[in-house]
CSV table of C-alpha atoms and ligand atoms in Angstrom, one decimal:
chain,number,residue,atom,x,y,z
A,25,MET,CA,2.1,-22.4,3.4
A,26,ILE,CA,4.6,-19.6,3.9
A,27,TYR,CA,7.3,-19.4,1.1
A,28,LEU,CA,10.6,-18.2,2.5
A,29,LYS,CA,12.9,-16.5,-0.1
A,30,THR,CA,16.6,-17.0,-0.7
A,31,LYS,CA,18.9,-14.0,-0.8
A,32,GLU,CA,18.9,-14.2,-4.6
A,33,GLU,CA,15.1,-14.2,-4.7
A,34,ILE,CA,15.0,-11.2,-2.3
A,35,GLU,CA,17.2,-9.3,-4.8
A,36,LEU,CA,14.8,-10.0,-7.6
A,37,MET,CA,11.9,-8.9,-5.4
A,38,ARG,CA,13.8,-5.7,-4.6
A,39,GLU,CA,13.8,-4.9,-8.4
A,40,SER,CA,10.0,-5.4,-8.6
A,41,ALA,CA,9.5,-3.3,-5.5
A,42,LEU,CA,11.7,-0.5,-6.7
A,43,MET,CA,9.9,-0.5,-10.1
A,44,VAL,CA,6.7,0.3,-8.1
A,45,SER,CA,8.6,3.0,-6.1
A,46,ARG,CA,9.6,4.7,-9.4
A,47,THR,CA,6.1,4.4,-10.8
A,48,LEU,CA,4.6,6.0,-7.7
A,49,ALA,CA,7.2,8.8,-8.1
A,50,ILE,CA,5.9,9.5,-11.6
A,51,VAL,CA,2.4,9.9,-10.1
A,52,ALA,CA,3.9,12.1,-7.3
A,53,ARG,CA,5.2,14.6,-9.9
A,54,GLU,CA,1.7,14.9,-11.5
A,55,VAL,CA,-0.7,14.8,-8.6
A,56,LYS,CA,-2.4,18.2,-8.6
A,57,PRO,CA,-5.9,19.8,-8.9
A,58,GLY,CA,-7.3,19.3,-12.4
A,59,VAL,CA,-5.4,16.1,-13.2
A,60,THR,CA,-7.5,13.0,-13.8
A,61,PRO,CA,-6.7,9.7,-12.1
A,62,SER,CA,-7.1,7.9,-15.5
A,63,PHE,CA,-4.3,10.1,-16.9
A,64,LEU,CA,-2.0,9.1,-14.0
A,65,ASP,CA,-3.0,5.5,-14.6
A,66,LYS,CA,-1.9,5.6,-18.2
A,67,LEU,CA,1.5,7.2,-17.3
A,68,ALA,CA,2.0,4.4,-14.7
A,69,GLU,CA,1.1,1.6,-17.2
A,70,GLU,CA,3.4,3.0,-19.9
A,71,PHE,CA,6.3,3.3,-17.5
A,72,ILE,CA,6.0,-0.2,-16.2
A,73,ARG,CA,5.7,-1.8,-19.6
A,74,ASP,CA,8.6,0.3,-21.0
A,75,ASN,CA,10.7,-1.1,-18.2
A,76,GLY,CA,9.9,-4.8,-18.8
A,77,GLY,CA,7.3,-5.1,-16.0
A,78,VAL,CA,3.7,-6.2,-16.1
A,79,PRO,CA,1.0,-4.3,-14.2
A,80,ALA,CA,-0.2,-6.8,-11.5
A,81,PHE,CA,-3.6,-5.4,-10.8
A,82,LYS,CA,-4.9,-5.0,-14.3
A,83,GLY,CA,-7.2,-7.9,-15.0
A,84,TYR,CA,-7.1,-9.1,-11.4
A,85,LYS,CA,-10.1,-11.4,-10.9
A,86,GLY,CA,-13.2,-9.8,-9.4
A,87,HIS,CA,-15.1,-11.5,-6.7
A,88,ASN,CA,-18.9,-12.3,-6.6
A,89,GLY,CA,-19.5,-11.4,-10.2
A,90,ALA,CA,-17.5,-8.2,-10.2
A,91,PRO,CA,-15.6,-7.4,-13.4
A,92,ASP,CA,-11.9,-7.9,-13.4
A,93,PHE,CA,-9.9,-4.9,-12.2
A,94,PRO,CA,-9.6,-2.6,-15.2
A,95,ALA,CA,-6.5,-0.5,-14.3
A,96,THR,CA,-2.8,-0.4,-13.4
A,97,LEU,CA,-3.3,1.7,-10.2
A,98,CYS,CA,-5.8,1.5,-7.4
A,99,MET,CA,-6.7,5.1,-6.8
A,100,SER,CA,-8.8,5.8,-3.7
A,101,ILE,CA,-9.9,9.3,-3.1
A,102,ASN,CA,-10.9,10.8,0.3
A,103,GLU,CA,-13.4,8.4,1.9
A,104,ALA,CA,-12.2,5.6,-0.4
A,105,VAL,CA,-10.0,3.2,1.6
A,106,VAL,CA,-8.5,1.0,-1.2
A,107,HIS,CA,-9.3,-0.6,-4.5
A,108,GLY,CA,-10.7,2.6,-6.2
A,109,ILE,CA,-10.9,2.5,-10.0
A,110,PRO,CA,-9.2,5.5,-11.7
A,111,THR,CA,-11.8,7.8,-13.3
A,112,ILE,CA,-11.9,10.8,-15.6
A,113,GLU,CA,-13.1,13.0,-12.7
A,114,PRO,CA,-10.4,15.6,-12.1
A,115,LEU,CA,-8.7,15.8,-8.7
A,116,LYS,CA,-9.7,18.8,-6.6
A,117,GLU,CA,-7.8,21.0,-4.2
A,118,GLY,CA,-8.0,19.5,-0.7
A,119,ASP,CA,-8.5,15.9,-1.9
A,120,ILE,CA,-6.3,13.1,-0.7
A,121,ILE,CA,-5.6,10.1,-3.0
A,122,SER,CA,-4.2,6.7,-2.0
A,123,VAL,CA,-2.3,5.2,-4.9
A,124,ASP,CA,-1.5,1.5,-4.8
A,125,CYS,CA,0.5,-0.2,-7.5
A,126,GLY,CA,1.6,-3.8,-8.2
A,127,VAL,CA,4.2,-5.0,-10.7
A,128,LYS,CA,5.4,-8.4,-11.8
A,129,LYS,CA,9.0,-8.7,-13.0
A,130,ASN,CA,11.3,-11.7,-13.2
A,131,GLY,CA,8.5,-13.8,-11.8
A,132,PHE,CA,8.2,-11.8,-8.6
A,133,TYR,CA,5.7,-9.2,-7.4
A,134,GLY,CA,6.2,-5.7,-5.9
A,135,ASP,CA,3.2,-4.1,-4.2
A,136,HIS,CA,3.2,-0.8,-2.5
A,137,ALA,CA,1.3,2.3,-1.8
A,138,TYR,CA,1.4,6.0,-0.8
A,139,THR,CA,-1.3,8.6,0.1
A,140,PHE,CA,-0.9,12.0,-1.6
A,141,ALA,CA,-2.3,15.4,-0.8
A,142,VAL,CA,-3.8,17.3,-3.7
A,143,GLY,CA,-2.8,20.9,-3.2
A,144,ASN,CA,-3.5,22.2,0.3
A,145,ILE,CA,-5.4,19.9,2.6
A,146,LYS,CA,-6.9,20.4,6.1
A,147,PRO,CA,-4.4,20.0,9.0
A,148,GLU,CA,-6.5,17.2,10.5
A,149,VAL,CA,-6.3,15.2,7.2
A,150,GLN,CA,-2.6,15.8,7.0
A,151,LYS,CA,-2.4,14.3,10.5
A,152,LEU,CA,-4.2,11.2,9.4
A,153,ILE,CA,-1.7,10.8,6.5
A,154,ASP,CA,1.3,11.3,8.9
A,155,VAL,CA,0.0,8.9,11.5
A,156,THR,CA,-0.8,6.2,9.0
A,157,LYS,CA,2.8,6.4,7.6
A,158,GLU,CA,4.1,6.3,11.2
A,159,CYS,CA,2.0,3.2,11.7
A,160,LEU,CA,3.6,1.5,8.7
A,161,TYR,CA,7.1,2.1,10.1
A,162,LEU,CA,6.2,1.1,13.7
A,163,GLY,CA,4.9,-2.2,12.2
A,164,ILE,CA,8.0,-2.7,10.1
A,165,GLU,CA,10.2,-2.3,13.2
A,166,LYS,CA,8.6,-5.4,14.7
A,167,MET,CA,9.4,-7.6,11.7
A,168,ILE,CA,12.3,-9.3,13.5
A,169,SER,CA,13.2,-13.0,13.5
A,170,GLY,CA,11.5,-14.7,16.5
A,171,ASN,CA,8.7,-12.1,16.8
A,172,ARG,CA,5.2,-13.0,15.7
A,173,ILE,CA,3.0,-11.4,13.1
A,174,GLY,CA,0.8,-10.2,16.0
A,175,ASP,CA,3.6,-8.0,17.2
A,176,ILE,CA,3.5,-6.0,13.9
A,177,SER,CA,-0.3,-5.9,14.1
A,178,TYR,CA,-0.3,-4.7,17.7
A,179,ALA,CA,2.2,-1.9,17.0
A,180,ILE,CA,0.1,-0.6,14.1
A,181,GLN,CA,-3.2,-0.7,16.0
A,182,GLN,CA,-1.9,0.9,19.1
A,183,HIS,CA,-0.5,3.9,17.3
A,184,ALA,CA,-3.7,4.4,15.2
A,185,GLU,CA,-6.1,4.1,18.1
A,186,LYS,CA,-4.0,6.3,20.4
A,187,ASN,CA,-4.7,9.0,17.8
A,188,GLY,CA,-8.4,8.3,17.8
A,189,TYR,CA,-8.5,6.6,14.4
A,190,GLY,CA,-10.3,3.5,13.2
A,191,VAL,CA,-8.3,0.5,12.0
A,192,VAL,CA,-9.9,-1.4,9.0
A,193,ARG,CA,-10.4,-5.1,9.9
A,194,GLU,CA,-11.6,-6.7,6.7
A,195,LEU,CA,-8.5,-5.9,4.6
A,196,VAL,CA,-5.0,-6.9,5.7
A,197,GLY,CA,-1.3,-7.1,4.6
A,198,HIS,CA,0.1,-10.3,3.3
A,199,GLY,CA,3.1,-12.4,2.2
A,200,LEU,CA,4.5,-11.5,-1.2
A,201,GLY,CA,6.6,-13.4,-3.7
A,202,LYS,CA,5.8,-15.4,-6.9
A,203,ASN,CA,2.1,-14.6,-5.9
A,204,LEU,CA,0.7,-11.2,-5.2
A,205,HIS,CA,-1.0,-12.5,-2.1
A,206,GLU,CA,0.7,-15.3,-0.1
A,207,GLU,CA,0.5,-16.4,3.5
A,208,PRO,CA,0.7,-15.2,6.1
A,209,GLU,CA,-2.0,-12.5,6.5
A,210,VAL,CA,-0.8,-9.4,8.3
A,211,PRO,CA,-3.7,-7.7,10.0
A,212,ASN,CA,-3.4,-4.1,11.1
A,213,TYR,CA,-4.9,-5.1,14.5
A,214,GLY,CA,-4.0,-7.9,16.9
A,215,LYS,CA,-2.3,-9.1,20.0
A,216,ARG,CA,1.4,-9.3,20.8
A,217,GLY,CA,2.9,-12.8,20.7
A,218,ASN,CA,0.1,-14.1,18.5
A,219,GLY,CA,0.2,-15.5,14.9
A,220,PRO,CA,2.9,-17.1,12.8
A,221,LYS,CA,6.5,-16.7,13.8
A,222,ILE,CA,8.6,-14.2,11.8
A,223,THR,CA,11.6,-15.9,10.2
A,224,GLU,CA,14.6,-15.3,8.0
A,225,GLY,CA,13.6,-14.9,4.3
A,226,MET,CA,10.0,-14.0,5.0
A,227,VAL,CA,8.8,-11.2,2.7
A,228,LEU,CA,5.7,-9.2,3.7
A,229,ALA,CA,3.6,-6.4,2.2
A,230,ILE,CA,2.7,-4.4,5.4
A,231,GLU,CA,-0.1,-2.0,4.7
A,232,PRO,CA,-2.0,-0.1,7.3
A,233,MET,CA,-5.4,1.3,6.2
A,234,ILE,CA,-6.4,3.8,8.8
A,235,ASN,CA,-9.7,5.7,8.9
A,236,MET,CA,-10.2,9.2,10.5
A,237,GLY,CA,-13.5,8.0,12.0
A,238,THR,CA,-15.1,4.5,12.2
A,239,LYS,CA,-13.2,1.4,11.4
A,240,ASN,CA,-16.3,0.1,9.5
A,241,ILE,CA,-16.3,0.0,5.7
A,242,LYS,CA,-18.7,-0.5,2.7
A,243,GLN,CA,-18.1,-1.7,-0.8
A,244,LEU,CA,-19.4,0.4,-3.7
A,245,LYS,CA,-21.6,-1.2,-6.4
A,246,ASP,CA,-18.6,-1.2,-8.8
A,247,GLY,CA,-17.6,-4.4,-7.0
A,248,TRP,CA,-14.2,-2.9,-6.1
A,249,THR,CA,-14.0,0.5,-4.3
A,250,ILE,CA,-14.0,0.2,-0.5
A,251,ILE,CA,-15.2,3.3,1.4
A,252,THR,CA,-15.5,4.3,5.0
A,253,ALA,CA,-19.0,3.7,6.5
A,254,ASP,CA,-19.1,7.3,7.8
A,255,SER,CA,-17.6,8.9,4.7
A,256,LYS,CA,-14.7,10.3,6.6
A,257,PRO,CA,-11.3,10.1,5.0
A,258,SER,CA,-8.9,7.1,5.0
A,259,ALA,CA,-5.2,6.8,4.3
A,260,HIS,CA,-3.1,3.8,3.1
A,261,PHE,CA,0.7,3.2,3.1
A,262,GLU,CA,2.4,0.0,2.0
A,263,HIS,CA,6.0,-1.2,1.9
A,264,ASP,CA,7.5,-4.6,0.8
A,265,VAL,CA,9.8,-5.8,3.6
A,266,ALA,CA,12.1,-8.9,3.9
A,267,VAL,CA,13.7,-10.4,7.0
A,268,VAL,CA,17.5,-10.3,6.3
A,269,ASN,CA,20.0,-11.3,9.0
A,270,GLY,CA,17.1,-11.3,11.4
A,271,LYS,CA,16.1,-7.7,10.8
A,272,PRO,CA,13.6,-5.9,8.5
A,273,GLU,CA,14.9,-4.7,5.2
A,274,ILE,CA,12.5,-2.5,3.3
A,275,LEU,CA,12.7,-3.5,-0.4
A,276,SER,CA,10.6,-0.6,-1.7
A,277,THR,CA,11.4,3.1,-1.0
A,278,TYR,CA,9.6,6.4,-0.7
A,279,ALA,CA,12.9,8.2,-1.5
A,280,TYR,CA,11.9,8.8,-5.2
A,281,ILE,CA,8.4,10.0,-4.2
A,282,GLU,CA,9.8,12.4,-1.7
A,283,GLU,CA,12.4,13.8,-4.2
A,284,ALA,CA,9.5,14.3,-6.7
A,285,LEU,CA,7.3,16.0,-4.1
A,286,ALA,CA,10.1,18.3,-3.1
A,287,LEU,CA,10.6,19.4,-6.7
A,288,VAL,CA,6.9,20.1,-7.2
A,289,LYS,CA,6.6,22.2,-4.1
B,306,LIG,MG1,-1.0,-2.8,-2.5
B,307,LIG,MG1,-0.8,-5.4,-0.7
């Protein structure tokens, strides 16, 4: 069942989404060699709780006997695709780190992600980051009333594969609302004209996960971290988007992150 949102509900969802945006900007200011992911995770949790939100991933139920997710942020470094657990291992020059954050506020979830460079990174890794972000916006452009979910999926897949990258199949974007994961699923691969129809009031978390090499993935023994099968890097960007007046309206923003990154540089 797809739950469509009223204009009022979309405004509440914007608050949740923007709280995630501000949280990611705090991370943006601090991402550098020598900093530990677990320190960044503490900053994020404090900020969310101080502002009346609840971290959505902390305590998220594990599957197949895995422990519940222990942290506020998913922090996935280099070959880690998503769902990485923050550790006390310091970040190194040349790493990339995908940071995914979920917040619940006023009964609604926000869920979005950004991939950061740690210091100077190789040009080919920067290109992977840039193309993954482009994939996100190309997908969002297709979120128009009357289109199908497959139109979003196709746009993302085409751009990634045109650049020689692998598109993860097993993990997908999703509807978002009073639940962190709602219908419909939003795969990052697919056919134009396929899948559920896009309609007014639909809210989606669109989230391309793009690998430099193979599309294939593995799960680590921690029950959470997903890595690429060939150990090449992977990038992940995610926005929360509503259909308003027939067109996509991005509820989250990278503006705060980009401001923070400009100040650090
Ligand atoms: Mg997410
Ligand atoms: Mg998501």
